[in-house]
Amino acid sequence: MDEKTVSIEVDGKPVEARAGQMLIDVTDRIGIYVPRFCYHGKLSVAANCRMCLVDVERAPKPLPACATPVTDGMKVSTRSARAISAQKATMEFLLINHPLDCPICDQGGECELQDLALGFGRGVSRYTEKKRVVADKNLGPLVSTDMTRCIHCTRCVRFGQEITGIQELGAVGRSEHMEIGTYIEQSVDHELSGNIIDLCPVGALNNKPYRFSARAWEMAVRPMISPHDCAGSNLYGHVLRGTLKRVVPRENEAINETWIADRDRYSCHGIYTEDRLNVPMIKRDREWLEVTWQEALASAAEAIAGAVADEGDGLGILASPGSTLAELYLLQRMAAGLGTAHLDHRLRRTDFRDQQADPVWPWLGSSIAGLEQLEGILLVGSNLRTEVPILAHRVRKAALAGADVGFVNPCDYEYLFDSAFVEAPFADFTRSLAGVLAAAAEDLDKPAPEHVAEAVSGAVVEAEHRAAARVLLGKERTLVLLGHIAQRHPRFADIRVLAAALAELVGGQLGYLPESANSVGAALAGCLPHRGIGGTAAQAAGYDVHGMLSSPRRGYILFGIEPDRDMAESELAEAALMSADAVVGFTAYVNDALLECADVLLPIGTFAETAGTYVNAEGAWQSFDAAADPVGDARPGWRVLRVLGNALGLADFDYRSAADVRDALRRELGEAPPPDNSYRGSLSIAALEPVDVDPAVLDVPIYAVDAVVRRSEPLQETVLGRARDESEEPLAASAS
Amino acid sequence: MPEHDLVCFATRGFDSEPWSLDNYLSVGGYRAWQRVLDGELDRAAIIEQVKASGLRGRGGAGFPTGLKHSFMPREAPMQKYLVCNSDESEPGTCHDREILRLNPHSLIEGMAISAYAMGATVAYNYIRGEFIDEPVPRFEAALQEAYDAGWLGKDIRGSGIDVDIHTFVGAGAYICGEETGLLESLEGKPGKPRFKPPFPAQHGLYGAPTTINNTQSLASIPTIILKGPQWFVDVGVEGSSGTAIFSISGHVERPGNYELPLGIPFRKLLEIAGGMLGGRELKAVIPGGSSVPVMPAGNIIDATMDFDAIKAAGSSLGTGAVVVMDETTCMVGMLRRISRFYYAESCGQCTPCREGTGWLYRVLTRVMEGTGTHADLDMLVDVANKIEGHTICALGDAAAWPVQSFLKHFRHEFEYMIDHGGRSIVAAPDAAAA
Amino acid sequence: MSARAFTPELSAQVCAEIDRWVGKFPAGRQRSAVLAALHAVQHENGGYLTPELMNAVADYLEMPPIQVYEIATFYSMFETKPVGRHSISVCTNISCMLRGADDIVAHIENRLGIRTGESTPDGRFYLKQEEECLAACCGAPMMMVDHRYYENLTPAAVDEVLDGLD
């Protein structure tokens, strides 16, 4: 027996446990349920609710299972008379001041207090005194409060202290008058704040926009995957008669643990908006007409056929990187079938000079959970909390566990842990990054690789560069992670060369934060101008996004795109699209820019209304079924593509389901390409002159990343959402 | 002057500035510390002497002080702390204030010796906030005197021993008298007690090994070292060594703080305090601060004032705060006041205490307002039982014991009030019958 | 002390007092001085704290403001609403109760024309609801006025104390 293992007995059953482990973790593991409110596996132990009191032999009093470390020979009874009596006593105390408003409480049916009261409560209350009434707090647009229901478990308080790192809620006052709140009116603003709703074991903190709109037990529960970033957070959608009412986390320790970003929780309020495209429309003589699917598809096929009439070259296809794998694969096949190579999903990227050196798929450089095990992480050009909030949390955990973290960024974005920071101005980013590389080379007394030698020798090394380099030096497990700002930068190729050289020099991994939920899938599906499925080289490279727009095509397919909001070069796009003969838009929403430039608009479902697969930043394929019914006559995008393929007379476009399409791609891929970010390019960098940059294109606000999020009113009303409206500047508010 | 040597009040009788260093030196002050500085006693020897003295904590729980000191990893290299608990706030208790005001150097010397014995180079004296006007400046001035005279600081008198003592001032919270609530407060947080384990000796102030002792306990240590443990043992009785300061309050002619040998008969104690106020009859005594069970006159009158005897008689010596109640006292009113106190002072973190103390107070209020029922009385005891032993700290127990004991010994007063629309038995025409 | 930025809301005097306290604690443990800081700030502000002052303390000690609010509302000596400039706390706990504390409270309430917990309209007096025992049980009944203890009170003795205040 391992010396750190102890033998204990729980309810007469012998159990092996790790010495010092808390009893409740042992009972949970062996499936013996001990009731609890304040305990939560992701939070520190508070031991304040006293619900988990159990009977431990030779202990003079019942002990809280959450705060009692196991010792060898311990004999525990979770159901003895003493244990049950203690648990019932606690339940009675919890209920005396808890309102009996379960019928109008949103938590009803999914309330830990309600559930346990059934098992441990009395039928009739002995408490005849006046009950406590607590004033509600205004915590902003996301979380509603009914503070009279609060049982003071402090999970929400600890969440702020420990998980986000910014304590917004506290326990104000003392005794029976202690209240959870912000003291002065103050919204909860952290991008993970919505999680306090799930943490709250009662109905004190609830989902504000969802308030009073459904009962838990009348909704169907559907697994979903977040479409808003490359983490692929696992979600449950709660669906009432085909409508997605709310979203909660689906626990997945490898990805999002028990958390989700507010963006994932509240984006569903962007689905059912006035500007949804409910029926297919075609433009005739500058007038939009609502038509049947049949007519619309015929018009679309005609328009596309016209664009490829002489050769496929006349057609450009632009797809959202938030599209599903099936959609992206079908678009790839459609392009191939129509004979065009002008196909791209990299809508916010502007520098394609070195695209041949892109990895087959942009890998994080680590598993998501593995981020926590790293010893040094240098983020290059990343407003991480905005880009991928759930990964920002992992990085924070790594930092709290002792990893060194550094940022090379245009602004000193607020990170709630100690980190190194190199100011790399938007326009002059490469020079600062070269400084870090030079500092690392200096420290290691190794020359920088030849192709970057000139850049490095021209770099000025200051204390901040050395500090950032030290984040990576002398460690086994390090990561240089290219964020969205870096990848959207007009000098991305140079930035990547420098970052790759730095990673190589320190013996670390190079990583990418993929732009969107399915950027990885798009690369694998070959939704690229220069590569086919699985990264195979294209016979003849087509135009990338920039090329397609700067050398306008006769016709375009826009899949899931709002051209004025989703693209780095929106003005160029507008000009190109306006000059085209035919533009076919697949879209969930009516958008002014689309109305202006398109000729056919085909209503497709949002992420909630389609089945599909996303491949996340660590390469995990995650499939899902449609959670909600499509709005109006909208159809899942893959299905529309399939029918359009038939209408275009393309071969082998007969799929029965999104999973069929996915499996076809999988077959074609054969062995899935392994993660490999090693840089094999040879771009040589010389000049590090400043370049013109529009910061707003590089640093996209957290609630502006896609069409659904942009339409979620609760998100737009938050401090983070309003910051975007009030200023055209990106969220550089916290820049020093 | 009393007929025995004083331990903590040695300078109390001085007419002029009893708190001064000179006065303290004149009664043998800092001689024990000098012996330690001279290397006559090493750490283990000090702790052995305190153990042998049988000194039990004077803060209420009566835990053997030497044993507590021995729990500290005294030879381990990490920072360790000693913290003195001068957050005197157990209702009825007021002797630590007297030590701070009148003999602060005995505490300073005791802290220095104990800190050294446990390998702590830094000690804090946590003084309750309400003492900010007189006891705090008095203690701070004494600290300054001690520093100026070279009794504290680094490499004290060339001994190689470092001890720094700092004053800390609270801000009004009974719960900070609980040792881990006190540590939280010292760390600049609300004084919400920590759950144990880990105990402070492993994980205390700032996560470092820490021992918390009461003012009087620490102030007793110089005399124990100076006169030897056996002397201390001989002053008291078996199981209760030494003297204790009894804060005698309530219905006595001469309320006061009296330092007396443990084991003194209660009758003698009452006599020293001048007997019952106005010669009235003794009804009840709370022998150790408001938390401990109340004792009817008959249970205490023949008892001796030591840990074992009071325990055998159904209560606890607690802090040595003897609250004397005569025949005119309404026991319902007393209990309601006590319950109100625990209700107001509950830190609020754990459920049984936060919710239960208010419940107790409200039911008692209802009884006094004349709307109580006999069933309420059983319920009060049941609620108290459900608080007791179910909370993080002992405040829950402290709130429960008075309810249990008042209803055990004086149930008829509660019943009378319920039957008479809220009128107290002591207001009854035939009040003497009580 | 440290090179922390001077916080304009706090006076130089208060900052010096906070720094004196910070000096008692190990490096990085400056929040241990928060009680002392709030005492100093409250004293200078005429007996009560404001959210702005608490924020300034939070800023000075590098604490989240909510944690300062938690502390200010937990400890009974801090007032978070405006109160009269002389704070009167009559101990009504058991020992004082047995010696007539309730009569002393009634006397003061009558004299000042306010109930316990209120301040006089002229802003002179605040009759605080004191829940704790003030540890002067052998001098019962007693009261604390502006932190000073007055023991063995009679109504006449109370009048003398209150008459002596501005």
PDB file of C-alpha atoms in Angstrom, chain A residues 281-465:
ATOM      1  CA  MET A 281     -35.244  36.529 -50.401  1.00  0.00           C
ATOM      2  CA  ILE A 282     -34.059  37.513 -53.823  1.00  0.00           C
ATOM      3  CA  LYS A 283     -33.350  40.903 -55.254  1.00  0.00           C
ATOM      4  CA  ARG A 284     -35.191  41.871 -58.428  1.00  0.00           C
ATOM      5  CA  ASP A 285     -34.641  45.300 -59.892  1.00  0.00           C
ATOM      6  CA  ARG A 286     -33.093  46.523 -56.648  1.00  0.00           C
ATOM      7  CA  GLU A 287     -36.163  45.335 -54.718  1.00  0.00           C
ATOM      8  CA  TRP A 288     -36.110  42.485 -52.241  1.00  0.00           C
ATOM      9  CA  LEU A 289     -38.779  39.847 -52.635  1.00  0.00           C
ATOM     10  CA  GLU A 290     -39.687  37.078 -50.252  1.00  0.00           C
ATOM     11  CA  VAL A 291     -39.694  33.838 -52.203  1.00  0.00           C
ATOM     12  CA  THR A 292     -39.973  30.119 -51.661  1.00  0.00           C
ATOM     13  CA  TRP A 293     -36.933  28.031 -50.977  1.00  0.00           C
ATOM     14  CA  GLN A 294     -37.272  26.519 -54.411  1.00  0.00           C
ATOM     15  CA  GLU A 295     -37.181  29.872 -56.126  1.00  0.00           C
ATOM     16  CA  ALA A 296     -34.379  31.108 -53.953  1.00  0.00           C
ATOM     17  CA  LEU A 297     -32.228  28.064 -54.554  1.00  0.00           C
ATOM     18  CA  ALA A 298     -32.856  28.292 -58.253  1.00  0.00           C
ATOM     19  CA  SER A 299     -31.812  31.930 -58.216  1.00  0.00           C
ATOM     20  CA  ALA A 300     -28.745  31.104 -56.177  1.00  0.00           C
ATOM     21  CA  ALA A 301     -27.756  28.287 -58.493  1.00  0.00           C
ATOM     22  CA  GLU A 302     -28.261  30.556 -61.472  1.00  0.00           C
ATOM     23  CA  ALA A 303     -26.166  33.306 -59.941  1.00  0.00           C
ATOM     24  CA  ILE A 304     -23.371  30.938 -59.053  1.00  0.00           C
ATOM     25  CA  ALA A 305     -23.471  29.242 -62.422  1.00  0.00           C
ATOM     26  CA  GLY A 306     -23.177  32.654 -64.022  1.00  0.00           C
ATOM     27  CA  ALA A 307     -20.122  33.490 -61.984  1.00  0.00           C
ATOM     28  CA  VAL A 308     -18.367  30.298 -62.986  1.00  0.00           C
ATOM     29  CA  ALA A 309     -19.640  30.323 -66.538  1.00  0.00           C
ATOM     30  CA  ASP A 310     -16.293  30.440 -68.319  1.00  0.00           C
ATOM     31  CA  GLU A 311     -14.077  29.090 -65.651  1.00  0.00           C
ATOM     32  CA  GLY A 312     -14.415  28.649 -61.896  1.00  0.00           C
ATOM     33  CA  ASP A 313     -12.137  31.604 -61.441  1.00  0.00           C
ATOM     34  CA  GLY A 314     -15.001  34.053 -61.366  1.00  0.00           C
ATOM     35  CA  LEU A 315     -16.360  32.853 -58.041  1.00  0.00           C
ATOM     36  CA  GLY A 316     -15.060  33.635 -54.585  1.00  0.00           C
ATOM     37  CA  ILE A 317     -16.275  31.804 -51.486  1.00  0.00           C
ATOM     38  CA  LEU A 318     -15.978  33.341 -48.049  1.00  0.00           C
ATOM     39  CA  ALA A 319     -17.066  31.381 -45.011  1.00  0.00           C
ATOM     40  CA  SER A 320     -17.351  32.222 -41.377  1.00  0.00           C
ATOM     41  CA  PRO A 321     -14.847  30.311 -39.225  1.00  0.00           C
ATOM     42  CA  GLY A 322     -17.763  29.727 -36.861  1.00  0.00           C
ATOM     43  CA  SER A 323     -19.424  27.489 -39.461  1.00  0.00           C
ATOM     44  CA  THR A 324     -19.703  23.789 -38.767  1.00  0.00           C
ATOM     45  CA  LEU A 325     -17.342  21.220 -40.135  1.00  0.00           C
ATOM     46  CA  ALA A 326     -20.047  19.908 -42.450  1.00  0.00           C
ATOM     47  CA  GLU A 327     -20.690  23.352 -43.841  1.00  0.00           C
ATOM     48  CA  LEU A 328     -17.033  24.101 -44.386  1.00  0.00           C
ATOM     49  CA  TYR A 329     -16.445  20.728 -46.000  1.00  0.00           C
ATOM     50  CA  LEU A 330     -19.418  21.142 -48.290  1.00  0.00           C
ATOM     51  CA  LEU A 331     -18.194  24.595 -49.289  1.00  0.00           C
ATOM     52  CA  GLN A 332     -14.804  23.099 -50.027  1.00  0.00           C
ATOM     53  CA  ARG A 333     -16.400  20.424 -52.153  1.00  0.00           C
ATOM     54  CA  MET A 334     -18.596  22.955 -53.847  1.00  0.00           C
ATOM     55  CA  ALA A 335     -15.562  25.085 -54.713  1.00  0.00           C
ATOM     56  CA  ALA A 336     -13.775  22.059 -56.075  1.00  0.00           C
ATOM     57  CA  GLY A 337     -16.832  20.992 -58.034  1.00  0.00           C
ATOM     58  CA  LEU A 338     -17.251  24.461 -59.501  1.00  0.00           C
ATOM     59  CA  GLY A 339     -13.596  24.692 -60.304  1.00  0.00           C
ATOM     60  CA  THR A 340     -12.632  27.634 -58.110  1.00  0.00           C
ATOM     61  CA  ALA A 341      -9.767  27.760 -55.637  1.00  0.00           C
ATOM     62  CA  HIS A 342     -10.842  31.128 -54.252  1.00  0.00           C
ATOM     63  CA  LEU A 343     -12.056  29.898 -50.920  1.00  0.00           C
ATOM     64  CA  ASP A 344     -11.184  31.225 -47.509  1.00  0.00           C
ATOM     65  CA  HIS A 345     -12.388  31.490 -43.922  1.00  0.00           C
ATOM     66  CA  ARG A 346      -9.616  33.705 -42.491  1.00  0.00           C
ATOM     67  CA  LEU A 347     -11.756  36.812 -42.531  1.00  0.00           C
ATOM     68  CA  ARG A 348      -9.904  38.872 -39.951  1.00  0.00           C
ATOM     69  CA  ARG A 349      -6.441  38.005 -41.179  1.00  0.00           C
ATOM     70  CA  THR A 350      -4.610  40.445 -43.428  1.00  0.00           C
ATOM     71  CA  ASP A 351      -1.093  39.117 -43.820  1.00  0.00           C
ATOM     72  CA  PHE A 352      -0.907  36.042 -45.994  1.00  0.00           C
ATOM     73  CA  ARG A 353       2.712  36.411 -47.139  1.00  0.00           C
ATOM     74  CA  ASP A 354       3.953  33.377 -45.303  1.00  0.00           C
ATOM     75  CA  GLN A 355       0.778  31.275 -45.390  1.00  0.00           C
ATOM     76  CA  GLN A 356       2.600  28.331 -46.879  1.00  0.00           C
ATOM     77  CA  ALA A 357       4.330  28.019 -43.511  1.00  0.00           C
ATOM     78  CA  ASP A 358       1.039  27.838 -41.609  1.00  0.00           C
ATOM     79  CA  PRO A 359       0.593  24.597 -39.716  1.00  0.00           C
ATOM     80  CA  VAL A 360      -1.914  22.156 -41.196  1.00  0.00           C
ATOM     81  CA  TRP A 361      -4.171  23.314 -38.430  1.00  0.00           C
ATOM     82  CA  PRO A 362      -3.534  26.028 -35.880  1.00  0.00           C
ATOM     83  CA  TRP A 363      -2.935  24.208 -32.623  1.00  0.00           C
ATOM     84  CA  LEU A 364      -2.952  25.731 -29.176  1.00  0.00           C
ATOM     85  CA  GLY A 365       0.413  24.139 -28.545  1.00  0.00           C
ATOM     86  CA  SER A 366      -0.915  22.325 -25.511  1.00  0.00           C
ATOM     87  CA  SER A 367      -4.048  20.648 -24.376  1.00  0.00           C
ATOM     88  CA  ILE A 368      -6.391  23.101 -22.712  1.00  0.00           C
ATOM     89  CA  ALA A 369      -6.025  21.451 -19.338  1.00  0.00           C
ATOM     90  CA  GLY A 370      -2.296  21.175 -19.980  1.00  0.00           C
ATOM     91  CA  LEU A 371      -1.992  24.971 -19.937  1.00  0.00           C
ATOM     92  CA  GLU A 372      -2.120  24.670 -16.176  1.00  0.00           C
ATOM     93  CA  GLN A 373       0.956  22.452 -16.143  1.00  0.00           C
ATOM     94  CA  LEU A 374       3.131  24.867 -18.075  1.00  0.00           C
ATOM     95  CA  GLU A 375       5.960  26.637 -16.310  1.00  0.00           C
ATOM     96  CA  GLY A 376       6.174  29.625 -18.598  1.00  0.00           C
ATOM     97  CA  ILE A 377       3.648  31.148 -21.002  1.00  0.00           C
ATOM     98  CA  LEU A 378       4.402  34.134 -23.198  1.00  0.00           C
ATOM     99  CA  LEU A 379       1.346  35.497 -24.915  1.00  0.00           C
ATOM    100  CA  VAL A 380       2.151  37.434 -28.032  1.00  0.00           C
ATOM    101  CA  GLY A 381      -0.512  39.826 -29.239  1.00  0.00           C
ATOM    102  CA  SER A 382      -3.467  38.587 -27.262  1.00  0.00           C
ATOM    103  CA  ASN A 383      -6.263  40.257 -25.362  1.00  0.00           C
ATOM    104  CA  LEU A 384      -6.890  36.794 -23.984  1.00  0.00           C
ATOM    105  CA  ARG A 385      -9.759  37.539 -21.611  1.00  0.00           C
ATOM    106  CA  THR A 386     -11.660  38.940 -24.578  1.00  0.00           C
ATOM    107  CA  GLU A 387     -10.510  36.417 -27.134  1.00  0.00           C
ATOM    108  CA  VAL A 388     -11.034  33.184 -25.193  1.00  0.00           C
ATOM    109  CA  PRO A 389     -12.221  33.873 -21.635  1.00  0.00           C
ATOM    110  CA  ILE A 390     -12.127  30.230 -20.611  1.00  0.00           C
ATOM    111  CA  LEU A 391      -8.501  29.897 -21.632  1.00  0.00           C
ATOM    112  CA  ALA A 392      -7.673  33.117 -19.811  1.00  0.00           C
ATOM    113  CA  HIS A 393      -8.938  31.350 -16.717  1.00  0.00           C
ATOM    114  CA  ARG A 394      -6.613  28.405 -17.376  1.00  0.00           C
ATOM    115  CA  VAL A 395      -3.672  30.732 -17.809  1.00  0.00           C
ATOM    116  CA  ARG A 396      -4.601  32.459 -14.567  1.00  0.00           C
ATOM    117  CA  LYS A 397      -4.680  29.088 -12.831  1.00  0.00           C
ATOM    118  CA  ALA A 398      -1.255  28.305 -14.231  1.00  0.00           C
ATOM    119  CA  ALA A 399       0.023  31.635 -12.924  1.00  0.00           C
ATOM    120  CA  LEU A 400      -1.462  31.023  -9.488  1.00  0.00           C
ATOM    121  CA  ALA A 401       0.143  27.597  -9.473  1.00  0.00           C
ATOM    122  CA  GLY A 402       3.510  29.205 -10.012  1.00  0.00           C
ATOM    123  CA  ALA A 403       3.944  29.530 -13.761  1.00  0.00           C
ATOM    124  CA  ASP A 404       5.530  32.692 -15.089  1.00  0.00           C
ATOM    125  CA  VAL A 405       3.278  34.463 -17.539  1.00  0.00           C
ATOM    126  CA  GLY A 406       4.184  37.341 -19.797  1.00  0.00           C
ATOM    127  CA  PHE A 407       2.399  39.409 -22.391  1.00  0.00           C
ATOM    128  CA  VAL A 408       3.742  41.170 -25.447  1.00  0.00           C
ATOM    129  CA  ASN A 409       0.787  43.414 -26.144  1.00  0.00           C
ATOM    130  CA  PRO A 410      -0.174  46.829 -27.414  1.00  0.00           C
ATOM    131  CA  CYS A 411      -1.914  47.590 -24.107  1.00  0.00           C
ATOM    132  CA  ASP A 412      -1.428  46.394 -20.569  1.00  0.00           C
ATOM    133  CA  TYR A 413      -4.739  44.584 -20.453  1.00  0.00           C
ATOM    134  CA  GLU A 414      -5.803  43.814 -16.922  1.00  0.00           C
ATOM    135  CA  TYR A 415      -4.825  40.324 -15.858  1.00  0.00           C
ATOM    136  CA  LEU A 416      -5.663  39.382 -12.331  1.00  0.00           C
ATOM    137  CA  PHE A 417      -2.356  37.808 -11.512  1.00  0.00           C
ATOM    138  CA  ASP A 418       1.281  38.882 -11.598  1.00  0.00           C
ATOM    139  CA  SER A 419       2.690  38.913 -15.090  1.00  0.00           C
ATOM    140  CA  ALA A 420       5.460  40.405 -17.163  1.00  0.00           C
ATOM    141  CA  PHE A 421       4.484  42.923 -19.792  1.00  0.00           C
ATOM    142  CA  VAL A 422       6.229  44.274 -22.852  1.00  0.00           C
ATOM    143  CA  GLU A 423       4.507  47.170 -24.500  1.00  0.00           C
ATOM    144  CA  ALA A 424       4.392  46.390 -28.202  1.00  0.00           C
ATOM    145  CA  PRO A 425       2.501  49.221 -29.887  1.00  0.00           C
ATOM    146  CA  PHE A 426       0.027  48.180 -32.555  1.00  0.00           C
ATOM    147  CA  ALA A 427       2.046  49.873 -35.275  1.00  0.00           C
ATOM    148  CA  ASP A 428       5.446  48.815 -34.062  1.00  0.00           C
ATOM    149  CA  PHE A 429       4.751  45.368 -32.698  1.00  0.00           C
ATOM    150  CA  THR A 430       7.594  43.473 -34.337  1.00  0.00           C
ATOM    151  CA  ARG A 431      10.286  45.698 -32.923  1.00  0.00           C
ATOM    152  CA  SER A 432       9.189  44.971 -29.353  1.00  0.00           C
ATOM    153  CA  LEU A 433       8.902  41.256 -29.991  1.00  0.00           C
ATOM    154  CA  ALA A 434      12.354  41.249 -31.555  1.00  0.00           C
ATOM    155  CA  GLY A 435      13.558  42.811 -28.315  1.00  0.00           C
ATOM    156  CA  VAL A 436      12.294  39.819 -26.349  1.00  0.00           C
ATOM    157  CA  LEU A 437      13.960  37.447 -28.791  1.00  0.00           C
ATOM    158  CA  ALA A 438      17.186  39.412 -28.519  1.00  0.00           C
ATOM    159  CA  ALA A 439      16.972  39.342 -24.735  1.00  0.00           C
ATOM    160  CA  ALA A 440      16.494  35.565 -24.757  1.00  0.00           C
ATOM    161  CA  ALA A 441      19.413  35.092 -27.149  1.00  0.00           C
ATOM    162  CA  GLU A 442      21.574  37.309 -24.991  1.00  0.00           C
ATOM    163  CA  ASP A 443      20.687  35.440 -21.844  1.00  0.00           C
ATOM    164  CA  LEU A 444      21.296  32.050 -23.413  1.00  0.00           C
ATOM    165  CA  ASP A 445      24.411  33.345 -25.137  1.00  0.00           C
ATOM    166  CA  LYS A 446      23.167  31.778 -28.347  1.00  0.00           C
ATOM    167  CA  PRO A 447      22.842  33.539 -31.670  1.00  0.00           C
ATOM    168  CA  ALA A 448      19.364  34.154 -32.999  1.00  0.00           C
ATOM    169  CA  PRO A 449      18.513  32.091 -36.097  1.00  0.00           C
ATOM    170  CA  GLU A 450      20.014  33.590 -39.218  1.00  0.00           C
ATOM    171  CA  HIS A 451      16.772  34.531 -40.908  1.00  0.00           C
ATOM    172  CA  VAL A 452      15.907  36.849 -38.036  1.00  0.00           C
ATOM    173  CA  ALA A 453      19.447  37.897 -37.141  1.00  0.00           C
ATOM    174  CA  GLU A 454      19.146  41.292 -38.703  1.00  0.00           C
ATOM    175  CA  ALA A 455      15.916  42.074 -36.917  1.00  0.00           C
ATOM    176  CA  VAL A 456      17.356  40.934 -33.633  1.00  0.00           C
ATOM    177  CA  SER A 457      20.520  42.914 -33.987  1.00  0.00           C
ATOM    178  CA  GLY A 458      18.444  46.015 -34.609  1.00  0.00           C
ATOM    179  CA  ALA A 459      16.309  45.483 -31.522  1.00  0.00           C
ATOM    180  CA  VAL A 460      16.669  47.524 -28.388  1.00  0.00           C
ATOM    181  CA  VAL A 461      16.741  45.310 -25.317  1.00  0.00           C
ATOM    182  CA  GLU A 462      15.369  46.848 -22.171  1.00  0.00           C
ATOM    183  CA  ALA A 463      14.417  45.517 -18.770  1.00  0.00           C
ATOM    184  CA  GLU A 464      10.863  44.686 -19.878  1.00  0.00           C
ATOM    185  CA  HIS A 465      12.174  42.528 -22.727  1.00  0.00           C
TER     186      HIS A 465
END
